[in-house]
Structure formats: C-alpha cells, structure tokens
XYZ file of C-alpha atoms in Angstrom:
771
model
C 182.060 251.434 112.045
C 182.509 250.761 108.364
C 184.865 248.082 107.068
C 186.917 248.704 103.954
C 185.839 246.525 101.043
C 189.458 245.672 100.171
C 192.637 244.736 102.011
C 194.730 247.897 102.178
C 198.413 247.293 101.501
C 200.581 250.339 102.083
C 204.039 250.597 100.544
C 205.375 253.801 102.047
C 208.809 254.878 100.869
C 211.567 254.514 103.455
C 212.892 257.995 102.773
C 212.511 261.127 100.652
C 215.451 261.351 98.207
C 217.254 264.659 97.765
C 216.419 265.164 94.098
C 217.117 268.435 92.331
C 213.636 268.590 90.835
C 210.774 271.093 91.256
C 208.486 268.410 92.703
C 206.742 267.903 96.025
C 208.008 265.407 98.556
C 205.061 263.181 97.624
C 206.425 262.814 94.090
C 209.989 262.319 95.305
C 208.877 259.486 97.603
C 207.065 257.894 94.662
C 210.257 258.029 92.623
C 212.226 256.469 95.481
C 209.782 253.546 95.548
C 210.509 253.014 91.854
C 214.183 252.559 92.591
C 215.217 256.098 91.689
C 217.907 257.558 93.930
C 219.557 260.285 91.884
C 218.398 263.263 89.840
C 219.922 261.639 86.752
C 217.893 258.453 87.306
C 214.772 260.548 87.863
C 215.186 262.471 84.611
C 215.711 259.217 82.711
C 212.503 257.826 84.205
C 210.414 260.952 83.744
C 211.563 261.758 80.213
C 211.504 258.647 78.025
C 214.203 258.463 75.382
C 214.046 255.966 72.520
C 217.828 255.778 72.708
C 217.364 253.898 75.957
C 215.595 251.044 74.164
C 217.691 247.893 74.134
C 219.553 246.748 71.044
C 217.247 244.269 69.241
C 220.264 242.160 68.300
C 220.641 241.224 71.975
C 218.126 238.525 71.083
C 220.423 235.582 70.209
C 218.482 234.582 67.081
C 217.649 238.085 65.849
C 220.512 238.285 63.363
C 219.616 234.897 61.907
C 215.975 235.977 61.573
C 216.777 239.297 59.913
C 219.103 237.653 57.412
C 216.411 235.112 56.484
C 213.802 237.866 56.049
C 216.076 239.967 53.841
C 216.850 236.860 51.827
C 213.118 236.356 51.278
C 212.688 239.985 50.221
C 215.618 239.842 47.813
C 214.385 236.552 46.312
C 210.790 237.836 46.130
C 209.580 234.967 48.279
C 206.091 235.121 49.743
C 206.167 235.899 53.477
C 203.243 235.131 55.762
C 202.698 236.924 59.071
C 200.732 234.579 61.330
C 199.031 236.662 64.033
C 196.507 236.483 66.832
C 192.985 237.883 67.084
C 193.372 240.159 70.125
C 194.570 243.778 70.173
C 198.157 242.727 70.854
C 198.129 240.245 67.974
C 196.378 242.642 65.614
C 198.838 245.482 66.255
C 201.774 243.045 66.059
C 200.568 241.956 62.633
C 200.158 245.556 61.495
C 203.684 246.470 62.669
C 205.381 243.746 60.611
C 203.153 244.152 57.562
C 203.915 247.887 57.454
C 207.623 247.221 57.974
C 207.938 244.597 55.251
C 205.803 246.509 52.759
C 208.092 249.488 53.291
C 210.951 247.258 52.081
C 208.982 246.012 49.087
C 208.368 242.540 50.461
C 205.750 240.184 49.068
C 203.916 239.830 52.357
C 200.468 238.902 53.575
C 198.975 237.925 56.911
C 196.838 235.178 58.387
C 194.912 235.284 61.643
C 193.104 232.112 62.720
C 189.367 232.269 63.308
C 188.669 232.062 67.007
C 185.533 229.986 66.458
C 186.653 227.470 63.835
C 190.411 227.229 64.479
C 191.030 228.435 68.017
C 194.182 230.051 69.317
C 197.587 229.780 67.709
C 199.104 228.046 64.674
C 197.279 225.036 63.299
C 198.222 222.331 60.834
C 195.478 223.146 58.312
C 196.641 226.753 58.048
C 200.259 225.669 57.554
C 199.247 223.152 54.867
C 197.281 225.870 53.079
C 200.283 228.214 53.293
C 202.539 225.605 51.692
C 200.068 225.050 48.885
C 200.115 228.839 48.293
C 203.882 228.694 47.800
C 204.891 230.243 51.138
C 208.296 229.200 52.472
C 208.656 231.708 55.349
C 206.141 232.179 58.163
C 206.689 234.704 60.951
C 204.390 234.360 63.956
C 203.559 237.365 66.104
C 202.128 237.154 69.632
C 201.767 233.397 69.215
C 203.612 230.191 68.378
C 205.624 229.331 71.474
C 203.022 226.735 72.545
C 202.848 225.018 69.128
C 205.591 222.340 68.963
C 203.563 219.999 66.729
C 202.788 222.731 64.221
C 206.480 223.681 64.162
C 207.404 220.089 63.313
C 204.917 220.130 60.456
C 206.356 223.384 59.122
C 209.791 221.816 59.091
C 208.473 218.755 57.272
C 206.809 221.021 54.699
C 210.021 222.933 54.118
C 208.681 226.138 55.640
C 211.082 228.258 57.678
C 209.220 229.275 60.849
C 210.329 232.323 62.820
C 208.424 232.557 66.112
C 208.061 235.906 67.883
C 206.065 235.574 71.065
C 205.953 236.506 74.740
C 203.531 233.952 76.183
C 204.448 231.258 78.700
C 206.450 228.465 77.146
C 205.274 224.912 77.761
C 207.182 221.718 78.456
C 208.367 221.339 74.858
C 209.801 224.205 72.811
C 208.995 224.326 69.087
C 211.704 223.284 66.606
C 211.565 226.535 64.695
C 214.046 228.189 62.324
C 214.397 230.906 64.988
C 212.665 231.961 68.186
C 212.556 235.549 69.417
C 211.136 235.492 72.922
C 212.250 237.835 75.739
C 212.115 235.320 78.546
C 213.962 232.642 76.559
C 216.751 235.010 75.546
C 219.325 235.055 78.337
C 221.217 237.927 76.721
C 218.145 240.163 76.416
C 217.787 242.389 79.517
C 213.980 242.779 79.656
C 211.536 239.878 79.993
C 208.157 241.598 79.826
C 207.619 242.864 76.294
C 204.130 242.406 74.859
C 203.763 240.497 71.600
C 203.758 243.813 69.733
C 206.897 244.839 71.621
C 208.700 241.777 70.272
C 207.372 242.486 66.762
C 208.575 246.081 67.081
C 212.076 244.885 68.026
C 212.104 242.680 64.917
C 210.918 245.629 62.796
C 213.719 247.767 64.243
C 216.279 245.094 63.389
C 214.915 244.535 59.853
C 214.918 248.263 59.034
C 218.266 248.956 60.648
C 216.797 252.019 62.363
C 214.100 252.662 64.912
C 210.690 253.101 63.220
C 209.236 255.878 65.392
C 205.918 255.946 63.521
C 205.290 252.322 64.525
C 205.535 253.178 68.218
C 201.860 254.219 68.061
C 200.832 250.654 67.199
C 203.277 249.227 69.733
C 201.803 251.419 72.470
C 198.255 250.218 71.724
C 199.163 246.533 71.916
C 201.358 247.013 74.994
C 198.657 248.775 77.014
C 195.889 246.458 75.802
C 197.837 243.331 76.757
C 198.349 244.509 80.366
C 202.104 243.906 80.517
C 204.142 245.819 83.145
C 204.806 249.417 82.103
C 208.422 249.303 83.151
C 211.756 249.597 81.377
C 211.219 249.312 77.599
C 207.452 249.084 77.878
C 207.345 252.448 79.617
C 209.390 254.021 76.830
C 207.299 252.346 74.122
C 204.036 253.588 75.615
C 205.229 257.075 76.548
C 206.754 257.745 73.121
C 203.951 255.816 71.417
C 201.363 258.111 72.962
C 203.281 261.079 71.596
C 203.099 259.483 68.142
C 199.395 258.730 68.539
C 198.721 262.374 69.270
C 200.419 263.573 66.095
C 200.033 260.617 63.730
C 197.863 261.056 60.631
C 197.449 257.394 59.674
C 193.878 256.988 58.432
C 193.033 253.896 60.441
C 194.161 255.299 63.778
C 192.492 258.648 63.080
C 189.215 256.867 62.326
C 189.471 254.860 65.543
C 189.969 258.040 67.550
C 186.980 259.606 65.828
C 184.491 256.781 66.519
C 185.823 256.583 70.082
C 185.177 260.329 70.522
C 188.753 260.958 71.636
C 188.784 264.709 71.149
C 191.633 265.688 73.454
C 195.004 264.000 73.656
C 195.266 260.214 73.618
C 196.297 258.705 76.971
C 196.893 255.205 78.226
C 193.285 255.266 79.445
C 192.127 256.118 75.913
C 193.836 252.936 74.752
C 192.655 250.810 77.667
C 189.008 251.831 77.565
C 188.363 252.977 73.989
C 190.838 251.831 71.335
C 191.867 248.460 72.772
C 188.316 247.151 73.404
C 187.246 248.060 69.862
C 190.173 246.234 68.274
C 189.510 243.251 70.531
C 185.785 243.223 69.715
C 186.364 242.274 66.072
C 188.120 238.990 66.806
C 185.647 238.215 69.567
C 182.664 238.200 67.211
C 184.115 237.370 63.770
C 187.318 237.079 61.767
C 189.853 239.625 63.098
C 190.983 240.667 59.609
C 188.785 243.773 59.738
C 190.853 245.122 62.657
C 194.155 244.491 60.860
C 192.865 245.996 57.622
C 191.722 249.098 59.498
C 195.212 249.605 60.937
C 196.715 249.181 57.465
C 194.213 251.372 55.593
C 195.500 254.646 54.113
C 192.278 255.981 52.593
C 190.431 258.164 55.176
C 186.950 257.495 53.775
C 187.397 253.726 53.674
C 188.999 253.804 57.129
C 186.064 255.763 58.512
C 183.579 253.168 57.233
C 185.692 250.336 58.647
C 185.983 252.086 62.020
C 182.195 252.484 62.183
C 181.830 248.753 61.562
C 184.375 248.043 64.308
C 182.480 250.357 66.659
C 179.191 248.565 65.945
C 180.802 245.217 66.652
C 181.993 246.587 69.971
C 178.447 247.601 70.887
C 177.203 244.106 69.990
C 179.997 242.656 72.101
C 178.894 244.743 75.081
C 175.318 243.493 74.808
C 176.422 239.859 74.502
C 178.738 240.205 77.503
C 175.993 241.728 79.665
C 173.526 238.932 78.868
C 176.081 236.163 79.286
C 177.397 237.588 82.560
C 173.854 237.658 83.931
C 173.420 233.969 83.056
C 176.784 233.106 84.600
C 176.004 234.898 87.857
C 172.668 233.088 88.132
C 174.478 229.763 87.607
C 177.009 230.619 90.318
C 174.362 231.680 92.821
C 172.409 228.461 92.250
C 175.275 225.956 92.194
C 178.812 227.180 92.714
C 178.780 230.082 95.167
C 181.028 228.250 97.653
C 183.590 227.019 95.101
C 187.133 228.320 95.409
C 187.648 228.060 91.646
C 184.586 228.778 89.519
C 184.202 226.640 86.390
C 181.129 227.295 84.233
C 180.201 225.705 80.904
C 177.124 226.068 78.714
C 175.987 225.627 75.139
C 175.383 228.821 73.217
C 177.942 230.903 75.077
C 179.975 232.914 72.574
C 183.646 231.849 72.928
C 184.791 235.277 71.805
C 183.608 237.112 74.915
C 184.266 234.502 77.579
C 187.470 236.184 78.755
C 185.598 239.415 79.469
C 182.863 237.512 81.297
C 185.474 235.650 83.329
C 186.979 239.022 84.310
C 183.589 240.279 85.464
C 183.063 237.159 87.557
C 186.492 237.590 89.153
C 185.667 241.226 89.936
C 182.379 240.257 91.594
C 183.320 237.042 93.425
C 187.125 237.357 93.587
C 187.650 233.726 92.647
C 189.758 232.220 89.842
C 187.245 231.669 87.046
C 187.011 229.542 83.903
C 184.137 230.189 81.481
C 183.584 227.635 78.692
C 181.316 227.538 75.658
C 180.209 224.006 74.735
C 180.125 222.868 71.116
C 177.619 219.956 71.035
C 178.883 218.760 67.645
C 182.452 218.168 68.811
C 181.659 217.554 72.504
C 184.368 220.071 73.294
C 184.257 223.284 75.310
C 186.471 226.248 74.499
C 186.936 229.166 76.831
C 189.015 231.514 78.886
C 190.253 231.848 82.443
C 191.004 234.844 84.620
C 192.536 234.682 88.065
C 193.467 236.462 91.268
C 197.041 237.383 92.313
C 197.366 234.476 94.764
C 196.568 231.852 92.127
C 198.766 231.339 89.049
C 196.223 229.977 86.586
C 198.894 228.941 84.053
C 201.159 227.164 86.517
C 198.313 225.416 88.315
C 196.555 224.616 85.060
C 199.725 222.997 83.718
C 199.757 220.679 86.735
C 196.390 219.417 85.464
C 197.394 219.500 81.794
C 196.013 215.984 81.255
C 192.491 217.335 81.782
C 192.813 219.842 78.898
C 192.841 219.226 75.174
C 194.619 222.568 74.710
C 195.955 225.007 77.271
C 198.110 228.147 77.300
C 198.422 231.630 78.698
C 199.792 233.701 81.589
C 199.686 233.681 85.385
C 196.448 235.683 85.429
C 194.841 234.713 82.100
C 194.615 231.549 80.030
C 192.781 229.968 77.123
C 191.823 226.321 76.883
C 189.817 223.550 75.246
C 188.265 220.825 77.406
C 186.364 217.663 76.538
C 182.802 218.044 77.817
C 182.986 214.808 79.821
C 186.066 216.163 81.631
C 184.540 219.426 82.858
C 183.240 218.102 86.188
C 186.537 216.350 86.902
C 188.428 219.547 86.040
C 186.221 221.594 88.376
C 186.779 219.135 91.226
C 190.544 218.941 90.636
C 190.964 222.720 90.525
C 188.967 223.179 93.731
C 190.968 220.496 95.541
C 194.148 222.168 94.356
C 192.944 225.603 95.498
C 191.911 224.195 98.884
C 195.574 223.362 99.535
C 197.017 226.565 98.045
C 194.705 229.397 99.069
C 193.721 230.910 102.410
C 190.627 232.951 103.233
C 192.675 236.138 102.971
C 193.495 235.328 99.345
C 189.827 235.722 98.423
C 189.708 239.401 99.361
C 190.901 241.941 96.795
C 194.016 243.908 97.631
C 194.239 247.671 97.267
C 197.820 248.721 96.680
C 198.363 252.126 98.276
C 201.102 254.388 97.008
C 201.646 256.422 100.164
C 200.069 257.701 103.369
C 200.013 261.473 103.131
C 198.931 264.539 105.087
C 196.641 266.949 103.283
C 199.060 269.793 103.990
C 201.455 268.080 101.520
C 198.914 268.537 98.727
C 198.379 271.574 96.540
C 196.784 272.331 93.179
C 200.061 271.518 91.399
C 200.262 267.898 92.653
C 197.861 266.320 90.097
C 199.870 267.920 87.287
C 203.127 266.662 88.822
C 201.652 263.155 89.057
C 201.210 263.079 85.290
C 204.995 263.161 84.927
C 204.990 259.586 86.263
C 202.498 258.416 83.627
C 201.773 256.264 81.719
C 200.133 254.297 84.498
C 199.216 250.658 84.246
C 200.570 247.252 85.185
C 203.871 247.638 87.022
C 203.352 251.385 87.386
C 199.851 251.587 88.856
C 197.827 254.762 89.084
C 198.659 256.111 92.549
C 196.105 255.804 95.322
C 196.856 257.774 98.481
C 195.667 257.141 102.019
C 194.420 259.957 104.261
C 193.779 259.108 107.896
C 191.783 260.494 110.796
C 189.567 262.865 108.828
C 186.460 264.220 110.564
C 183.344 263.541 108.514
C 181.120 266.558 107.995
C 178.664 265.277 105.404
C 178.002 262.171 103.329
C 175.161 262.298 100.839
C 174.062 260.224 97.890
C 174.237 261.795 94.450
C 173.391 260.787 90.884
C 170.109 259.901 89.202
C 170.111 256.478 90.866
C 171.688 257.761 94.097
C 174.462 255.201 93.649
C 177.351 257.647 94.088
C 178.424 259.559 97.193
C 179.686 263.082 97.867
C 181.660 263.470 101.088
C 183.163 266.462 102.845
C 185.591 266.036 105.716
C 188.058 268.075 107.757
C 191.755 267.283 107.744
C 192.394 269.422 110.808
C 193.048 272.657 108.980
C 191.202 272.393 105.673
C 188.024 270.921 104.226
C 188.443 268.071 101.727
C 185.900 267.327 98.994
C 185.531 263.696 97.940
C 183.419 261.796 95.454
C 182.927 258.030 95.284
C 181.367 256.297 92.299
C 179.197 253.185 92.743
C 179.562 253.365 96.546
C 176.525 255.470 97.398
C 175.551 252.962 100.088
C 178.284 254.236 102.431
C 176.243 257.395 103.028
C 173.806 255.241 105.012
C 176.620 253.820 107.137
C 178.383 257.006 108.252
C 177.395 259.719 110.685
C 178.781 263.277 110.886
C 181.523 263.721 113.449
C 182.991 260.258 112.868
C 186.657 259.869 112.056
C 187.292 258.188 108.726
C 190.246 256.910 106.702
C 190.058 257.093 102.913
C 192.027 255.894 99.897
C 191.692 257.533 96.517
C 193.120 259.462 93.607
C 193.912 263.139 93.987
C 192.780 265.275 91.090
C 191.275 268.634 90.137
C 187.566 269.363 90.014
C 186.905 272.189 87.558
C 183.479 273.814 87.550
C 182.335 277.210 86.359
C 185.890 278.459 86.081
C 186.879 277.355 89.581
C 189.526 274.715 90.286
C 189.517 272.752 93.515
C 191.344 269.703 94.756
C 189.238 266.612 95.279
C 189.705 262.960 96.168
C 188.149 260.327 93.918
C 187.421 257.621 96.464
C 188.568 254.062 95.916
C 187.737 252.805 99.405
C 186.745 254.129 102.817
C 186.650 252.860 106.364
C 185.555 254.074 109.757
C 186.848 252.332 112.856
C 184.285 253.964 115.110
C 180.835 252.538 115.789
C 178.245 254.545 113.895
C 175.245 255.699 115.953
C 172.312 256.745 113.764
C 169.868 258.999 115.587
C 166.326 258.465 114.317
C 164.591 259.068 117.650
C 161.002 260.090 117.276
C 161.154 259.772 113.503
C 159.231 257.327 111.383
C 161.377 257.208 108.250
C 163.859 254.556 109.340
C 162.123 251.564 107.741
C 163.813 252.187 104.367
C 167.065 250.917 105.891
C 165.492 247.505 106.465
C 166.045 246.602 102.820
C 169.441 245.448 104.044
C 168.591 242.187 105.767
C 171.719 242.042 107.890
C 170.148 244.407 110.459
C 168.757 242.820 113.630
C 165.749 244.744 114.981
C 165.033 244.650 118.719
C 161.714 245.468 120.380
C 161.353 245.804 124.150
C 157.580 246.206 124.170
C 156.755 243.267 121.913
C 155.222 245.519 119.290
C 154.915 244.199 115.756
C 154.412 247.319 113.684
C 157.064 246.291 111.141
C 155.003 243.407 109.839
C 157.252 242.731 106.839
C 160.448 242.514 108.850
C 161.268 239.998 111.603
C 161.656 241.535 115.067
C 163.493 240.102 118.045
C 161.370 240.455 121.196
C 163.899 241.029 123.965
C 161.592 239.855 126.729
C 161.147 236.485 125.027
C 164.770 235.818 124.139
C 166.786 237.675 126.769
C 168.203 234.456 128.202
C 169.548 233.493 124.768
C 170.246 236.999 123.477
C 173.971 236.320 122.964
C 173.210 233.439 120.600
C 170.628 235.447 118.658
C 173.057 238.324 118.169
C 176.224 236.343 117.504
C 178.105 237.898 114.612
C 175.629 240.776 114.282
C 177.223 243.960 112.958
C 174.172 246.219 112.602
C 171.379 246.555 115.156
C 168.240 248.671 115.398
C 166.116 249.598 118.445
C 162.552 250.683 117.648
C 161.221 251.353 121.156
C 162.465 252.261 124.624
C 163.302 249.567 127.163
C 161.688 249.619 130.582
C 165.095 249.665 132.211
C 168.491 250.822 131.041
C 169.882 247.453 132.123
C 167.925 245.753 129.332
C 169.501 247.905 126.645
C 172.944 247.550 128.239
C 172.504 243.781 128.043
C 171.904 243.927 124.292
C 174.620 246.530 123.649
C 177.250 244.499 125.520
C 176.790 241.430 123.296
C 178.878 242.718 120.375
C 181.148 245.377 118.965
C 178.545 246.610 116.484
C 179.475 248.496 113.330
C 176.194 250.417 113.280
C 173.524 251.122 115.890
C 170.208 252.624 114.758
C 168.449 254.402 117.632
C 164.848 254.628 116.397
C 163.245 254.992 119.826
C 159.580 256.049 119.834
C 157.979 257.401 123.032
C 154.196 257.420 122.839
C 153.806 256.959 126.630
C 155.911 259.928 127.691
C 156.757 260.099 131.394
C 159.586 262.602 131.781
C 157.514 265.735 131.199
C 153.956 264.463 131.797
C 154.201 262.524 135.055
C 157.612 263.041 136.632
C 157.378 263.929 140.314
C 159.963 265.523 142.583
C 160.492 264.464 146.205
C 159.214 267.776 147.583
C 155.886 267.080 145.853
C 155.592 263.869 147.870
C 156.318 265.912 151.025
C 153.579 268.440 150.144
C 151.032 265.668 149.616
C 151.978 263.937 152.882
C 151.630 267.236 154.788
C 148.132 267.749 153.341
C 147.126 264.202 154.330
C 148.568 264.639 157.800
C 146.577 267.854 158.268
C 143.245 266.681 156.816
C 143.528 262.919 157.603
C 141.715 262.069 154.398
C 141.102 263.185 150.838
C 137.756 262.470 149.286
C 137.601 261.211 145.705
C 135.682 264.303 144.655
C 138.352 266.591 146.118
C 141.252 265.210 144.027
C 140.824 267.488 140.960
C 140.581 270.573 143.213
C 143.739 269.529 145.079
C 145.726 268.844 141.900
C 144.749 272.215 140.450
C 145.680 274.044 143.649
C 149.146 272.501 143.735
C 149.823 272.744 139.984
C 149.847 268.999 139.484
C 148.123 266.984 136.802
C 145.896 264.071 137.762
C 148.492 261.496 136.582
C 151.021 262.934 138.994
C 148.541 262.918 141.898
C 147.373 259.359 141.181
C 151.007 258.249 140.909
C 151.901 259.711 144.350
C 148.818 258.196 145.968
C 149.615 254.792 144.482
C 153.163 254.989 145.886
C 151.763 255.906 149.341
C 149.322 253.016 149.097
C 152.156 250.524 148.331
C 154.089 251.880 151.334
C 150.948 251.504 153.539
C 150.899 255.247 154.232
C 147.259 255.410 153.109
C 144.284 253.108 152.692
C 141.153 253.296 150.569
C 137.760 253.677 152.237
C 134.742 253.967 149.933
C 136.969 255.587 147.302
C 138.398 258.109 149.757
C 142.109 258.294 150.654
C 142.736 257.879 154.400
C 146.077 258.476 156.119
C 147.500 255.631 158.233
C 149.088 257.028 161.399
C 150.394 253.818 162.928
C 152.852 252.698 160.175
C 156.606 252.644 160.082
C 158.271 255.229 157.833
C 159.821 253.800 154.603
C 161.848 255.300 151.734
C 159.973 255.976 148.511
C 162.225 253.512 146.728
C 160.498 250.651 148.564
C 157.557 251.174 146.238
C 157.664 249.171 143.011
C 155.598 251.825 141.279
C 158.080 254.499 142.334
C 161.022 252.362 141.211
C 159.414 251.633 137.831
C 158.601 255.289 137.290
C 162.079 256.484 138.205
C 163.619 253.884 135.898
C 161.254 254.923 133.149
C 162.176 258.567 133.590
C 165.876 257.698 133.635
C 165.429 255.722 130.408
C 163.818 258.754 128.777
C 166.475 261.120 130.084
C 169.368 258.978 128.855
C 167.940 257.522 125.652
C 165.313 259.953 124.393
C 166.049 263.489 125.577
C 169.851 263.311 125.436
C 171.851 264.927 122.637
C 173.167 262.768 119.794
C 176.711 263.024 121.161
C 175.550 262.045 124.661
C 173.637 259.059 123.279
C 176.603 257.991 121.145
C 178.965 258.102 124.112
C 176.554 256.205 126.360
C 176.201 253.386 123.807
C 179.894 253.164 122.909
C 180.905 253.026 126.587
C 178.743 249.941 127.095
C 179.617 248.048 123.952
C 181.538 244.809 124.140
C 185.230 245.680 123.792
C 187.033 244.288 120.778
C 190.783 244.215 120.303
C 191.992 246.017 117.222
C 194.788 244.450 115.188
C 198.104 245.118 116.853
C 196.591 246.150 120.216
C 198.514 244.875 123.250
C 196.788 243.693 126.402
C 199.062 243.814 129.415
C 199.532 240.460 131.062
C 198.617 238.464 127.940
C-alpha cells in the first residue's frame, strides 16, 4: 500500500461535446469543462483573436484619464509613471513609458526602493515629484491601497491616475481617476494583471491596439499568476507570438542569458524571464530591469541582461541559505503552528516572498516571513498562503496588528512593529484554529480527467498544446490512470532520487518517470495494481518517439509484501524510522535499530503496533499463530518478509509417518537398539541421525521406549497414543509448517497468506451490510 502525497480532486466532464474538430475525445471533454459547447466557441478559445479584447473605454474613468494624458502631452507637462519593483510592475512601467514616448511625451518613471521605501506610493516620493515640476502621476500595478498618499497628491496639486489590480482596502484613494477592473462595474473582466490594466490604458491612449506591447503584457501577466482566462488568455497567447518574433534589444538579451533557444512559452516566462526581472528589485533598485526593457542598443542590453542574470544567481543563493535557516527555526519552535510566522534580523526583505513560498510548499501552512530592522524596530516581509486560507481577508481582520498591509488572497506584503510579532502569531493561529480543518493542510491535486490508455496516441500531446497557455485558471492538465499492473519500479539519476516505472494498462505497456520521488521504488512491488496521476508527453530518444507519463503522484491501495527471505541486504531500508521490526527469537543482530521482541510484548502487541504502517520480520516464528497475531493488528501499507532460517527443519529433519512405523517395527522385532547400533540403523534406512534421534525422542515422550544404560528398550505394556500427543512432535510439525508457509512458498503464495490474515480496513465509500 502506498498513499498518495496529495488529495486527488477529479473534475471529470459530464459529457463529450459533439464538436466538429479533429481532436480526441479527451480534448473535447477538456473543452466542455471550460464551458465550451459549440464548435464556434471552441475555435474562439483555441485561436486567440485580439479583436476579442474588451473595449478599454468600458472602464468608467478611462476617457477622463486619456483626455488628461493627452492634455499633458500637448502642454509638454512632465508625466511620472510610478511603478512597482516586481515583474508585473516593471513590465507595466515599460508599457506606458514606451507608449507615451511614442507620442512624444515628456515622461519618466519612478519605482520605490523595496528596502528604504517599501511597497507603493509614499509621501516623500510625491513631494520630490512636485519639487521636480510634475503635475501628473500615473501609477501602475500599485496605488489602490494608498489613500493618504492620494490626499497629499491632491493637496500638492498633482493629478493622480491610479491603474491597479490589487485588493482595495476599506478606504479608496481620492484620485483624479482610478482604472481598476474589479472596481469598474461596466468592465466585463475582473482579473487583469497590473500590466494588463496598463496595456488597456496604452490601447486607449494610442487609439489602436499596440500589438508589439503584448510581449511585455504577456510577461507581467504570467509572472503575476493571474488566471489565464478571457482577456488574459488572449494577452498571453498573442504576447507569446510577439515574443517569438520581436527584435527589441532588451527582450532579445533576456532570452539569450536565459538560454531560450527554441520558442518562448509560458514556462519560459514563469521559470526564466520572470524570475530574472523579479531578482533585480529583490536585491537592489528595480530601475535596471525597467531600463533593460526600454533599451534599444543590443550591446548595452546584453551587458544589462548579464547583470540581471548575475543578480538572479545571487538571489538564488540568498534564498537557499535563508530557507535553510527558516526551516531550522520551524523545526525547533513552530512545527505545530497552523500559521507560520517567522522574523529575524539580517533576513533580506527582497527574497522573503520566495522563502515563504518554499515554506508553504514544504509544510503546507500559511506563512509570513519577516526581516527585522533593529534601527526602526519594524519588520517588513511577505506572506504566502494555501487555498483554504485567504491571507488578505484574514489579515485585514487583524489590520490593527500591522503598520502596513496589502495584497491578494494567496499573497501579501506587510510591515509589523517588532513588539507586535508574537501577538500577531498568536492571533493568526487562533483565527486559523476556527477556520481550518485537518484536511485543509494537505495539498490538493486538481485532476483534469480519468482516462483509459486506449484513448491516448502520439498525437494527444500535440493536441494538448492547442489549449495552452497553461497557468492559473487554465492549469496544465494532469490525467489519472487507474488499475495499472506494476512491472518494474527502479531508482534513476546520479542521486537515485528519481524513479522509472513500467506498468501494463491491460493491452499496452506504459512508461513513466517521476522526478524527486525516487523513494516510491522502495515501497512498490511488481504485480501490484497502482493508480497514477501525471502529464502525458512524448519521450524522444535516438530518433524514436514514445508516449510517457511524467508522474505527479502515485498510489497503491494494495498492501506491499517485500520478499527478502534469506537475503541480508534489507538493513538499508531501516533508515526510515517508521518501520517496526519484529523478532521472534529475541535476536539482537541489528544493534543500531530497536527491535520488538514478540515473546516479551505479545500481551501488549496491539498497543506497540498501534498506527504502524510498515513492519519488518527478521526471523521465523515458532508457530504460525504468532505471526498471525502480529499481522492481524493492523492494515499495514508495507510488510518486509526478511525471514532467515539458520536452523532448517523442512529438508534436514522432517519425518514422514511411515518412517515412524518402520522404526517401531524394528523395535518390536529386536526389543532394543543399542547406542552403538544407531548410526548403522540410520544408514540402512536412509535417515540422518537428527531424524533418528527425533523419532526416538517422540517415542520416549509417548512412553513407547525407555533408556537403559544408553540403550533404547521397547515398552510392551503401554497404551497406544497418536504421535501428536508428543510435544516434540507437535513442535517439529509446527516448525516444518512455518517453513513451508513462510520460507519455501512462492512470493505470490506468501503475499496471499499475509493479506488474508491482515486486519480488515474499510475503504472510503465501502458499505457494510447491517450498519
């Protein structure tokens, strides 16, 4: 038995739509789940069209904003774009700077320093802007949580246009205009990224759709993890097309340092481009990232991209070291907390969001990581959460414990007074105690569909790409395959931390590979039936193309019986300390691992084995009943049969009943057997001395013979008794039966014997009649 590491949630389509498309039923069911019922709807979904983007003037204050911007351009006013330091904010800034420069505007940008100013607009920056003669500020990817700064702008005579997509707080800013999808009742799509909102403003300012800017919009949209639905899907799909043909120096340089040699995909953005743009603002002023996106000289852009790449490498090293410290802190102090709150001096505020994400991935708990500034007695940091816990909503309920707070349901940024950290930790944990159940702390694996392997062919992975780009709201599809027969599971890779699996679907062999789950090879035995979830793709090697499954998770609902009988290499498995090891002989050969001596604890064996999932037997019991007693205590996931048999009985000293009859006839004829005659007798009858001594001992216990000066003498005046009345005979027969059943049986016979005697356990959904 092998439990899945995640909760599998299957969303099978209710039906297969009759679409006039050259796609498999798997693809058609996927389209149905996305609300597509007709061929027309399917073509609109599969083939993005910029004409399907919504009219930017559906934002109520768009017209007002555009008129004010054109007024500033015509009057040669200075315009300031106030951005944010992440990839969404950086690309948003680049989109508007490029747009306004195209129109000849006098425009510059300002991005606050994460370390000295923190997130969002601040009064000092606005005062500085006024002194520089700026009368129009446009925020991108920020501003909606800055009501005080908006009031200051108004007092200073600065017109403030806010474009943002973050969660609004209790008080909205008094700005000249606000362009925000969720606050615009007339705008049909709520989930634009900050760069998506900036792109809509650019479209409105220019009076036509700026296709070349879709590349920047795609980067920010993917990097900010907004749902890839509706407009976002179009922006990313068409933006990727632009990225693959664009010749802008900055983007070309980014692709070069990221070693993107084939076409750019959403994964290229998510794992290569986005992290590099983010790294700049995490370690220093984010201006370098904006300047790179605005640079037109290839040589200068290449140097800037190399600097960005180096910063990303530094960021990776800092994150690794900080994450290690955080995990040690959790293990020592906060392992049982429902919400993890960590704070320490010297922790770089720029990488705390990434560290928080790593902690969530490892512990699956909402997590806040704070860096303490001893000079201000304040701690700044980031939060990441799990689906069941809205960090923004729940954080806002404790707003009085924060100096600053803002963000989304799954991510937030904050500043906390150092003397409030303990109170915040306690309040969040009390809150989570009321809101969350144990199930909420297990990650969920969303499964696209349960399929049969006969629905899959070499064309399916290519067809799946028609549903890309994948991401939030349109997740990469994971498929479930059930009831496969395992043929082989072996560890691969230099560190043996990956697994290669082959299994039978009933009519065809399936190849599977699982990364970072090499341990499952030790928990599965050939012949077991397994269920798997994974991606379906093509493995190309040496000119051959084969289907394969890239495993995401695996489970086996059968008990796994590992047959190590007579072998001495099983001790390596004891590195996993959740195995209980049973000895029936009291031996202590595994000196570095605690053994449970059955004979000493058999009356309390149920308590000793309560909750045990994996059990190992290192020697044979004297009686099958003893092993049955242990086996019946639990529904074990894994049983390791490591029986050794140094004192072999089955072949060396087993005796048939007719051999007892032959010996009795000899005694009856000769009345006695002298000690010196025993070897001659054994040789004549083809017995070994152990067999002869065993039969004589049984006869002695039954009073059939007596000993006289070492000679064996027949007793003629005793009542006949069955051989089973002899304890020696009983012990020997039990010993032989133990060897037959447990040592000389086949692996399948042993597996069946153990499974038949295991404590029954109801599976979810099983019905017991009468209950």
